[in-house]
Amino acid sequence: MDEDRARFLAEWYGAGEAETSAEQADPAGTGCISSQIPPSRPGGSLAGDAPRKRRAAVRAAGICFLAVLVIAASALLFSGGSYVPHVSSPDEPEQYADYREYFEHYYENAASSAGEIKLPEAETGTGVTLTLTPRPESGGLDLAGVYERCSRSVVAITSSAGDGRYIWGSGIIMTADGYILTNAHVLENSVESTVTLWDDREYEARLVGADSASDLAVIKINAVGLPAAEFCADAVSVGEAVAAIGNPLGPELRGTMTDGIISALSRDISYTNHPMTLIQTNVAINEGNSGGPLLNMYGQVVGMTSMKLVSAYARSSIDGIGFAIPVETMKSVADALIAEGRVSGRAALGVTVGPIPADAAEYFDIPDGLYVSAVTPGSDAAEKGVVPGDIIVSVDGEHVSEIGELSAIISDKGPGGTVSLDIYRYGGEDVYLDVELMDSAELY
């Protein structure tokens, strides 16, 4: 083993905190874009289609308050891309002069957003759609059979920002002629992305479309005769056995399979200030698994692995709690991206908000509501004067203290609708504004 490779392996498996140097050699067979390798310490803490009933949507806040969603792609820390608002380790409110300073720390990454994807563009409007297949009535497989049937349909994706920063992720072959599904965050900030197949062939990817709200993207490679995955048309059940195949932690562990069960359904999570309804699973999901398949025991894709949880207090990993995007969401978003390159028709207020802890509300003597940590330029909210530091107390006369409550009201209105905001502003001023909702595709 040569000196460069020995150093790479020592750093990859946790020997130190130092970043990988640009001068390190590319290990043989890793399929990286250039002579550089992805950073040795991948990771970073970052945190449906049809509108949900408001009671169901409220469930998101409990999860987001107690834990931080972690996007399971490699090297997000090194790409500078924590674009999911996350809660810092909580401090005592007494440490801060006013609540704005407190929340600036509490939601320290809330103002960040998904990085622009600068890949070469692929053709849209081709008429290709994601095909769903009913679950077979018989012929279930064991885990070895699932791996044998499905592993060749999983690809490795290495995205480069062009300045030495990389993200390593996974993808699912959608069609034999090169359409591939993955997570949008796997492509974040990328100017170049390489797809590595099961047989080590490499192809440059072109972007069909990406949707940060659902964290889904479609890319295209110039290949034919690929082993396309089969996508399940039927709903999964709690307790059902499932498996994941992906590329955790980078090239050395490519093609790893883990197994478990469906732990829960319809978990409502707020992601990039949009509601997502996800499958919860205890299948091991780690950085690099992003964009890979969650499979049933017939070898069918039932979801896309995308998120896990870490403690908001200790910043340590929480075992056995991962999330996957359900296949019905994958279909609706993929079909829209292939048709138009984007998903339109979803309403957005144009603000980034978070719930207010009870102890902070009591100490600072502020109302229970949603704290505005960022306002999107170009939104009507920005035009009407909503500013960071505002607290939204009610929307259309309905009190809101959870992100899901606000999301439900916005979803019911749709783009072009108007909401009336009751805002508490620093200094004790009450502000009342009518704000037009915009299409999220125009803002994000």
Short mmCIF file of C-alpha atoms in Angstrom, two decimals:
data_model
loop_
_atom_site.label_atom_id
_atom_site.label_comp_id
_atom_site.label_asym_id
_atom_site.label_seq_id
_atom_site.Cartn_x
_atom_site.Cartn_y
_atom_site.Cartn_z
CA MET A 1 0.00 0.00 0.00
CA ASP A 2 1.62 3.31 -1.02
CA GLU A 3 2.07 6.23 1.37
CA ASP A 4 -0.71 8.39 -0.08
CA ARG A 5 -3.28 5.61 0.12
CA ALA A 6 -2.23 4.71 3.66
CA ARG A 7 -2.71 8.33 4.71
CA PHE A 8 -6.11 8.45 2.99
CA LEU A 9 -7.38 5.35 4.77
CA ALA A 10 -6.10 6.52 8.14
CA GLU A 11 -7.90 9.85 7.82
CA TRP A 12 -11.08 8.40 6.28
CA TYR A 13 -11.68 6.04 9.19
CA GLY A 14 -11.52 8.72 11.82
CA ALA A 15 -7.92 9.26 12.84
CA GLY A 16 -8.10 13.05 12.84
CA GLU A 17 -10.11 16.19 12.22
CA ALA A 18 -7.90 17.72 9.55
CA GLU A 19 -9.39 18.43 6.14
CA THR A 20 -8.15 16.39 3.19
CA SER A 21 -5.47 18.13 1.20
CA ALA A 22 -5.87 18.83 -2.48
CA GLU A 23 -2.58 17.09 -3.07
CA GLN A 24 -3.75 13.66 -1.86
CA ALA A 25 -3.89 10.94 -4.46
CA ASP A 26 -7.11 9.45 -5.75
CA PRO A 27 -7.41 5.85 -4.50
CA ALA A 28 -7.68 3.38 -7.34
CA GLY A 29 -11.21 2.55 -8.35
CA THR A 30 -12.99 5.27 -6.35
CA GLY A 31 -14.40 6.97 -9.43
CA CYS A 32 -13.72 10.56 -8.35
CA ILE A 33 -14.03 13.41 -10.82
CA SER A 34 -10.44 14.60 -10.69
CA SER A 35 -7.19 13.77 -8.96
CA GLN A 36 -8.66 15.01 -5.69
CA ILE A 37 -10.72 12.89 -3.33
CA PRO A 38 -13.75 13.86 -1.27
CA PRO A 39 -12.89 15.16 2.21
CA SER A 40 -11.97 12.55 4.79
CA ARG A 41 -14.46 13.67 7.42
CA PRO A 42 -17.73 13.85 5.48
CA GLY A 43 -20.88 15.03 7.08
CA GLY A 44 -22.53 18.07 8.49
CA SER A 45 -25.51 18.69 10.67
CA LEU A 46 -28.39 20.11 8.86
CA ALA A 47 -31.56 19.36 9.81
CA GLY A 48 -45.70 15.82 0.23
CA ASP A 49 -47.25 16.81 -2.46
CA ALA A 50 -50.94 16.91 -1.45
CA PRO A 51 -51.82 19.36 1.35
CA ARG A 52 -52.10 17.61 4.70
CA LYS A 53 -54.83 18.18 7.25
CA ARG A 54 -53.72 20.72 9.82
CA ARG A 55 -53.72 18.33 12.72
CA ALA A 56 -51.35 16.02 10.88
CA ALA A 57 -49.10 18.87 9.78
CA VAL A 58 -48.51 20.04 13.34
CA ARG A 59 -46.56 16.86 14.14
CA ALA A 60 -43.50 18.26 12.38
CA ALA A 61 -42.68 20.74 15.09
CA GLY A 62 -42.24 18.19 17.85
CA ILE A 63 -39.60 16.34 15.86
CA CYS A 64 -37.83 19.49 14.71
CA PHE A 65 -37.70 20.92 18.24
CA LEU A 66 -36.25 17.81 19.85
CA ALA A 67 -33.80 16.83 17.17
CA VAL A 68 -31.96 18.07 14.14
CA LEU A 69 -32.48 16.60 10.70
CA VAL A 70 -29.21 15.57 9.11
CA ILE A 71 -29.00 15.43 5.35
CA ALA A 72 -27.24 12.18 4.59
CA ALA A 73 -24.85 13.22 1.84
CA SER A 74 -21.11 13.23 2.28
CA ALA A 75 -18.99 16.35 2.64
CA LEU A 76 -21.73 18.90 3.27
CA LEU A 77 -19.59 20.39 6.03
CA PHE A 78 -16.84 21.00 3.52
CA SER A 79 -19.21 22.32 0.87
CA GLY A 80 -20.40 25.03 3.23
CA GLY A 81 -23.93 23.81 2.74
CA SER A 82 -26.07 23.47 5.86
CA TYR A 83 -29.19 24.70 4.17
CA VAL A 84 -31.72 23.17 6.53
CA PRO A 85 -32.35 25.45 9.51
CA HIS A 86 -31.12 23.72 12.62
CA VAL A 87 -31.38 24.30 16.32
CA SER A 88 -28.13 24.98 18.14
CA SER A 89 -27.26 23.53 21.50
CA PRO A 90 -29.62 25.50 23.73
CA ASP A 91 -28.26 28.30 25.91
CA GLU A 92 -29.94 30.09 28.79
CA PRO A 93 -31.93 33.13 27.61
CA GLU A 94 -30.26 35.14 30.39
CA GLN A 95 -27.03 35.13 28.38
CA TYR A 96 -28.50 37.45 25.74
CA ALA A 97 -29.42 41.11 25.76
CA ASP A 98 -32.63 40.63 23.76
CA TYR A 99 -34.55 37.86 22.04
CA ARG A 100 -33.22 38.69 18.58
CA GLU A 101 -29.67 37.95 19.68
CA TYR A 102 -30.88 34.77 21.37
CA PHE A 103 -32.62 33.49 18.24
CA GLU A 104 -29.74 34.50 15.99
CA HIS A 105 -27.75 31.89 17.87
CA TYR A 106 -30.61 29.44 18.41
CA TYR A 107 -31.39 29.26 14.69
CA GLU A 108 -27.84 29.97 13.59
CA ASN A 109 -28.15 28.43 10.09
CA ALA A 110 -31.78 29.30 9.44
CA ALA A 111 -31.01 31.98 6.86
CA SER A 112 -29.03 29.66 4.61
CA SER A 113 -30.60 28.08 1.57
CA ALA A 114 -29.94 25.40 -1.00
CA GLY A 115 -26.94 26.14 -3.14
CA GLU A 116 -27.33 26.71 -6.85
CA ILE A 117 -26.79 23.72 -9.13
CA LYS A 118 -24.72 24.65 -12.18
CA LEU A 119 -24.56 21.35 -14.03
CA PRO A 120 -25.01 21.28 -17.81
CA GLU A 121 -28.71 21.03 -18.59
CA ALA A 122 -30.50 18.09 -20.16
CA GLU A 123 -33.56 18.23 -22.37
CA THR A 124 -36.97 18.44 -20.72
CA GLY A 125 -40.42 17.70 -22.12
CA THR A 126 -39.39 14.29 -23.43
CA GLY A 127 -42.56 12.57 -22.26
CA VAL A 128 -40.70 10.20 -19.93
CA THR A 129 -42.51 9.42 -16.68
CA LEU A 130 -41.75 7.32 -13.64
CA THR A 131 -43.53 3.97 -13.95
CA LEU A 132 -44.99 2.34 -10.83
CA THR A 133 -45.56 -1.42 -10.65
CA PRO A 134 -47.98 -3.24 -8.29
CA ARG A 135 -46.47 -5.34 -5.54
CA PRO A 136 -46.32 -9.03 -6.55
CA GLU A 137 -48.70 -11.37 -4.74
CA SER A 138 -45.90 -13.90 -4.26
CA GLY A 139 -42.20 -14.39 -4.85
CA GLY A 140 -40.70 -12.47 -1.96
CA LEU A 141 -36.91 -12.48 -1.68
CA ASP A 142 -34.44 -12.85 1.15
CA LEU A 143 -31.92 -10.07 1.72
CA ALA A 144 -29.31 -11.70 -0.48
CA GLY A 145 -31.88 -11.93 -3.27
CA VAL A 146 -32.83 -8.26 -2.87
CA TYR A 147 -29.20 -7.23 -3.14
CA GLU A 148 -28.60 -9.42 -6.18
CA ARG A 149 -31.64 -8.02 -7.94
CA CYS A 150 -31.25 -4.35 -7.02
CA SER A 151 -27.63 -3.44 -6.40
CA ARG A 152 -26.87 -2.76 -10.08
CA SER A 153 -29.68 -0.20 -10.17
CA VAL A 154 -27.92 1.94 -7.56
CA VAL A 155 -25.25 4.40 -8.68
CA ALA A 156 -22.62 6.47 -6.91
CA ILE A 157 -22.69 10.21 -7.51
CA THR A 158 -19.71 12.48 -6.93
CA SER A 159 -20.49 16.18 -7.26
CA SER A 160 -17.79 18.85 -7.45
CA ALA A 161 -18.15 22.55 -6.74
CA GLY A 162 -15.08 23.16 -8.87
CA ASP A 163 -12.95 24.48 -6.02
CA GLY A 164 -11.96 21.27 -4.28
CA ARG A 165 -15.27 20.75 -2.48
CA TYR A 166 -17.15 17.51 -3.06
CA ILE A 167 -20.40 15.82 -2.12
CA TRP A 168 -20.70 12.06 -2.32
CA GLY A 169 -24.15 10.50 -2.67
CA SER A 170 -26.23 7.79 -4.26
CA GLY A 171 -28.79 7.56 -7.03
CA ILE A 172 -31.43 5.23 -8.48
CA ILE A 173 -31.54 4.29 -12.16
CA MET A 174 -35.04 5.22 -13.31
CA THR A 175 -34.88 4.23 -16.99
CA ALA A 176 -32.66 2.07 -19.15
CA ASP A 177 -31.61 5.12 -21.21
CA GLY A 178 -30.04 7.02 -18.34
CA TYR A 179 -32.58 8.93 -16.25
CA ILE A 180 -31.44 8.81 -12.61
CA LEU A 181 -33.18 9.96 -9.42
CA THR A 182 -31.29 11.41 -6.45
CA ASN A 183 -31.58 14.00 -3.69
CA ALA A 184 -31.28 17.64 -4.70
CA HIS A 185 -28.77 18.28 -1.91
CA VAL A 186 -26.38 15.72 -3.45
CA LEU A 187 -25.97 18.18 -6.34
CA GLU A 188 -25.79 21.34 -4.24
CA ASN A 189 -23.29 23.93 -5.53
CA SER A 190 -22.06 21.48 -8.16
CA VAL A 191 -20.59 22.48 -11.50
CA GLU A 192 -19.69 18.91 -12.40
CA SER A 193 -21.15 15.57 -11.35
CA THR A 194 -19.98 12.07 -12.18
CA VAL A 195 -22.16 8.96 -12.03
CA THR A 196 -20.35 5.68 -11.35
CA LEU A 197 -22.19 2.49 -12.28
CA TRP A 198 -21.94 -0.91 -10.59
CA ASP A 199 -19.27 -1.97 -13.10
CA ASP A 200 -17.13 1.16 -12.52
CA ARG A 201 -18.11 2.85 -15.76
CA GLU A 202 -18.32 6.63 -15.28
CA TYR A 203 -20.56 9.18 -16.99
CA GLU A 204 -20.88 12.92 -16.69
CA ALA A 205 -24.35 13.91 -15.50
CA ARG A 206 -26.59 16.59 -16.94
CA LEU A 207 -29.35 18.17 -14.87
CA VAL A 208 -32.95 17.57 -15.91
CA GLY A 209 -34.35 19.40 -12.90
CA ALA A 210 -34.06 19.77 -9.13
CA ASP A 211 -36.58 20.71 -6.47
CA SER A 212 -35.21 21.89 -3.13
CA ALA A 213 -38.63 21.82 -1.45
CA SER A 214 -38.95 18.04 -1.85
CA ASP A 215 -35.16 17.45 -2.00
CA LEU A 216 -35.51 15.52 -5.25
CA ALA A 217 -33.60 15.81 -8.51
CA VAL A 218 -33.43 14.06 -11.88
CA ILE A 219 -30.19 13.80 -13.81
CA LYS A 220 -29.41 12.21 -17.18
CA ILE A 221 -26.40 10.29 -18.43
CA ASN A 222 -25.66 9.27 -22.00
CA ALA A 223 -26.05 5.51 -21.64
CA VAL A 224 -28.37 2.73 -22.81
CA GLY A 225 -29.26 -0.73 -21.60
CA LEU A 226 -29.04 0.19 -17.92
CA PRO A 227 -30.71 -2.01 -15.25
CA ALA A 228 -33.59 0.24 -14.22
CA ALA A 229 -35.09 -0.14 -10.76
CA GLU A 230 -38.69 -1.20 -10.24
CA PHE A 231 -40.85 1.25 -8.27
CA CYS A 232 -43.71 -0.02 -6.10
CA ALA A 233 -47.21 1.32 -6.70
CA ASP A 234 -48.58 0.06 -3.37
CA ALA A 235 -48.33 1.59 0.09
CA VAL A 236 -45.94 0.20 2.68
CA SER A 237 -46.99 -0.86 6.18
CA VAL A 238 -45.48 -0.31 9.60
CA GLY A 239 -43.40 -3.35 10.49
CA GLU A 240 -42.74 -4.28 6.87
CA ALA A 241 -39.17 -5.44 6.20
CA VAL A 242 -37.10 -3.10 4.04
CA ALA A 243 -33.48 -2.62 2.99
CA ALA A 244 -31.33 0.25 1.76
CA ILE A 245 -28.46 0.15 -0.71
CA GLY A 246 -26.11 3.08 -1.04
CA ASN A 247 -22.66 4.52 -0.65
CA PRO A 248 -22.18 5.51 3.01
CA LEU A 249 -19.15 7.63 3.93
CA GLY A 250 -17.67 7.62 0.46
CA PRO A 251 -15.90 5.46 -2.11
CA GLU A 252 -14.38 2.88 0.21
CA LEU A 253 -17.82 1.60 1.28
CA ARG A 254 -19.65 1.80 -2.03
CA GLY A 255 -22.57 -0.60 -2.51
CA THR A 256 -23.37 -1.13 1.17
CA MET A 257 -26.68 -2.75 2.11
CA THR A 258 -28.47 -2.33 5.47
CA ASP A 259 -31.83 -3.68 6.57
CA GLY A 260 -34.65 -3.00 9.01
CA ILE A 261 -38.35 -2.22 9.02
CA ILE A 262 -40.79 0.56 8.32
CA SER A 263 -41.02 2.26 11.72
CA ALA A 264 -43.80 4.76 11.00
CA LEU A 265 -45.68 6.41 8.15
CA SER A 266 -46.66 10.00 7.37
CA ARG A 267 -44.01 11.71 9.46
CA ASP A 268 -44.50 15.42 8.75
CA ILE A 269 -41.19 17.29 8.66
CA SER A 270 -40.49 20.90 7.74
CA TYR A 271 -37.60 21.07 5.28
CA THR A 272 -36.34 24.30 3.67
CA ASN A 273 -39.50 25.77 5.18
CA HIS A 274 -41.69 23.38 3.19
CA PRO A 275 -43.69 20.48 4.64
CA MET A 276 -42.52 16.99 3.72
CA THR A 277 -44.36 13.77 4.56
CA LEU A 278 -41.81 11.00 4.98
CA ILE A 279 -41.43 7.32 5.81
CA GLN A 280 -39.60 6.61 9.07
CA THR A 281 -37.31 3.59 9.15
CA ASN A 282 -34.71 2.05 11.44
CA VAL A 283 -32.53 1.06 8.48
CA ALA A 284 -29.04 2.49 8.99
CA ILE A 285 -28.66 5.68 6.92
CA ASN A 286 -25.36 7.54 6.88
CA GLU A 287 -23.67 10.32 4.93
CA GLY A 288 -23.46 9.16 1.33
CA ASN A 289 -26.71 7.15 1.42
CA SER A 290 -28.61 10.22 0.19
CA GLY A 291 -30.51 9.49 -3.00
CA GLY A 292 -30.35 5.70 -2.66
CA PRO A 293 -33.35 3.36 -2.62
CA LEU A 294 -35.37 2.02 0.27
CA LEU A 295 -36.49 -1.40 -0.98
CA ASN A 296 -39.20 -3.89 -0.08
CA MET A 297 -38.61 -7.62 -0.03
CA TYR A 298 -39.71 -7.93 -3.66
CA GLY A 299 -36.84 -5.72 -4.78
CA GLN A 300 -39.07 -2.72 -5.45
CA VAL A 301 -38.24 0.86 -4.53
CA VAL A 302 -40.66 2.19 -1.89
CA GLY A 303 -38.74 5.36 -1.03
CA MET A 304 -35.51 7.36 -1.29
CA THR A 305 -33.27 7.53 1.77
CA SER A 306 -32.54 11.15 2.60
CA MET A 307 -32.45 12.13 6.27
CA LYS A 308 -31.47 11.01 9.75
CA LEU A 309 -31.59 12.55 13.21
CA VAL A 310 -28.99 13.78 15.62
CA SER A 311 -29.55 15.19 19.08
CA ALA A 312 -30.12 18.93 19.23
CA TYR A 313 -28.53 18.93 22.65
CA ALA A 314 -25.49 16.66 22.48
CA ARG A 315 -25.06 16.84 18.68
CA SER A 316 -24.64 13.08 18.73
CA SER A 317 -26.21 10.60 16.33
CA ILE A 318 -29.54 9.01 17.17
CA ASP A 319 -29.56 5.38 16.11
CA GLY A 320 -32.47 3.79 14.29
CA ILE A 321 -34.32 6.93 13.21
CA GLY A 322 -34.01 7.65 9.52
CA PHE A 323 -36.35 9.03 6.90
CA ALA A 324 -37.14 8.29 3.27
CA ILE A 325 -39.15 10.14 0.65
CA PRO A 326 -42.12 7.94 -0.34
CA VAL A 327 -42.37 6.70 -3.90
CA GLU A 328 -45.61 8.58 -4.63
CA THR A 329 -43.80 11.86 -3.94
CA MET A 330 -40.90 10.71 -6.07
CA LYS A 331 -43.23 10.08 -9.00
CA SER A 332 -45.10 13.37 -8.90
CA VAL A 333 -41.93 15.43 -8.55
CA ALA A 334 -39.89 13.43 -11.08
CA ASP A 335 -42.65 13.65 -13.68
CA ALA A 336 -42.87 17.44 -13.21
CA LEU A 337 -39.09 17.87 -13.40
CA ILE A 338 -38.82 15.83 -16.58
CA ALA A 339 -41.74 17.69 -18.15
CA GLU A 340 -40.76 21.26 -17.20
CA GLY A 341 -37.52 21.21 -15.23
CA ARG A 342 -39.25 22.46 -12.11
CA VAL A 343 -42.25 21.89 -9.84
CA SER A 344 -44.79 24.70 -9.94
CA GLY A 345 -48.07 25.40 -8.20
CA ARG A 346 -46.92 25.34 -4.56
CA ALA A 347 -47.51 28.40 -2.42
CA ALA A 348 -44.73 30.07 -0.45
CA LEU A 349 -44.82 32.99 1.98
CA GLY A 350 -41.14 33.74 1.54
CA VAL A 351 -40.04 33.66 5.17
CA THR A 352 -37.96 31.25 7.23
CA VAL A 353 -39.54 30.66 10.62
CA GLY A 354 -39.10 28.52 13.71
CA PRO A 355 -41.03 27.83 16.92
CA ILE A 356 -40.28 29.77 20.11
CA PRO A 357 -39.22 27.77 23.19
CA ALA A 358 -41.47 28.35 26.18
CA ASP A 359 -38.62 29.43 28.46
CA ALA A 360 -37.49 32.06 25.95
CA ALA A 361 -41.02 33.40 25.53
CA GLU A 362 -41.38 33.70 29.29
CA TYR A 363 -37.98 35.28 29.94
CA PHE A 364 -38.16 37.86 27.13
CA ASP A 365 -41.91 38.43 27.64
CA ILE A 366 -42.72 37.82 24.00
CA PRO A 367 -45.79 36.13 22.53
CA ASP A 368 -45.95 32.49 21.51
CA GLY A 369 -45.65 32.37 17.74
CA LEU A 370 -43.18 31.77 14.92
CA TYR A 371 -39.88 33.64 14.91
CA VAL A 372 -38.83 35.04 11.51
CA SER A 373 -35.13 34.39 11.03
CA ALA A 374 -34.93 35.26 7.32
CA VAL A 375 -37.03 36.83 4.57
CA THR A 376 -36.59 35.79 0.94
CA PRO A 377 -35.63 38.65 -1.41
CA GLY A 378 -38.21 39.13 -4.13
CA SER A 379 -41.10 37.84 -2.05
CA ASP A 380 -44.17 39.93 -1.32
CA ALA A 381 -43.38 39.45 2.37
CA ALA A 382 -40.13 41.35 1.84
CA GLU A 383 -41.93 43.98 -0.23
CA LYS A 384 -44.59 44.51 2.46
CA GLY A 385 -41.97 44.96 5.17
CA VAL A 386 -41.65 41.65 7.05
CA VAL A 387 -38.16 41.64 8.58
CA PRO A 388 -35.96 39.16 10.49
CA GLY A 389 -36.75 39.41 14.18
CA ASP A 390 -40.52 39.64 13.64
CA ILE A 391 -42.75 37.13 15.41
CA ILE A 392 -45.79 35.91 13.45
CA VAL A 393 -48.53 35.46 16.05
CA SER A 394 -51.50 34.65 13.82
CA VAL A 395 -52.37 34.08 10.17
CA ASP A 396 -55.88 34.88 8.95
CA GLY A 397 -56.91 35.15 12.58
CA GLU A 398 -55.58 31.68 13.48
CA HIS A 399 -52.85 31.50 16.10
CA VAL A 400 -49.69 29.78 14.82
CA SER A 401 -46.86 28.45 16.97
CA GLU A 402 -45.76 25.46 14.89
CA ILE A 403 -44.36 25.42 11.36
CA GLY A 404 -46.93 22.82 10.32
CA GLU A 405 -49.79 25.15 11.22
CA LEU A 406 -48.44 27.89 8.98
CA SER A 407 -47.69 25.43 6.17
CA ALA A 408 -51.24 24.07 6.26
CA ILE A 409 -52.77 27.53 5.90
CA ILE A 410 -50.46 28.44 3.04
CA SER A 411 -51.09 25.15 1.23
CA ASP A 412 -54.84 25.68 1.42
CA LYS A 413 -54.51 29.12 -0.20
CA GLY A 414 -52.22 28.34 -3.12
CA PRO A 415 -50.05 30.77 -5.15
CA GLY A 416 -51.69 34.14 -5.65
CA GLY A 417 -53.70 33.89 -2.45
CA THR A 418 -53.39 36.44 0.32
CA VAL A 419 -52.83 35.92 4.03
CA SER A 420 -53.28 38.43 6.83
CA LEU A 421 -50.39 38.42 9.27
CA ASP A 422 -50.50 39.61 12.87
CA ILE A 423 -46.87 40.36 13.73
CA TYR A 424 -45.18 41.25 17.00
CA ARG A 425 -42.17 43.47 16.30
CA TYR A 426 -39.22 44.20 18.57
CA GLY A 427 -40.08 47.03 20.92
CA GLY A 428 -43.64 45.85 21.46
CA GLU A 429 -45.20 47.11 18.22
CA ASP A 430 -48.11 45.16 16.68
CA VAL A 431 -47.97 45.11 12.88
CA TYR A 432 -50.75 43.92 10.57
CA LEU A 433 -49.88 43.06 6.98
CA ASP A 434 -51.67 41.45 4.03
CA VAL A 435 -49.12 39.41 2.07
CA GLU A 436 -49.55 37.68 -1.30
CA LEU A 437 -48.35 34.10 -1.55
CA MET A 438 -46.00 33.30 -4.40
CA ASP A 439 -45.12 30.19 -6.35
CA SER A 440 -42.26 28.49 -4.54
CA ALA A 441 -40.59 27.80 -7.90
CA GLU A 442 -40.17 31.58 -8.31
CA LEU A 443 -38.51 32.01 -4.92
CA TYR A 444 -36.37 28.92 -4.34
#
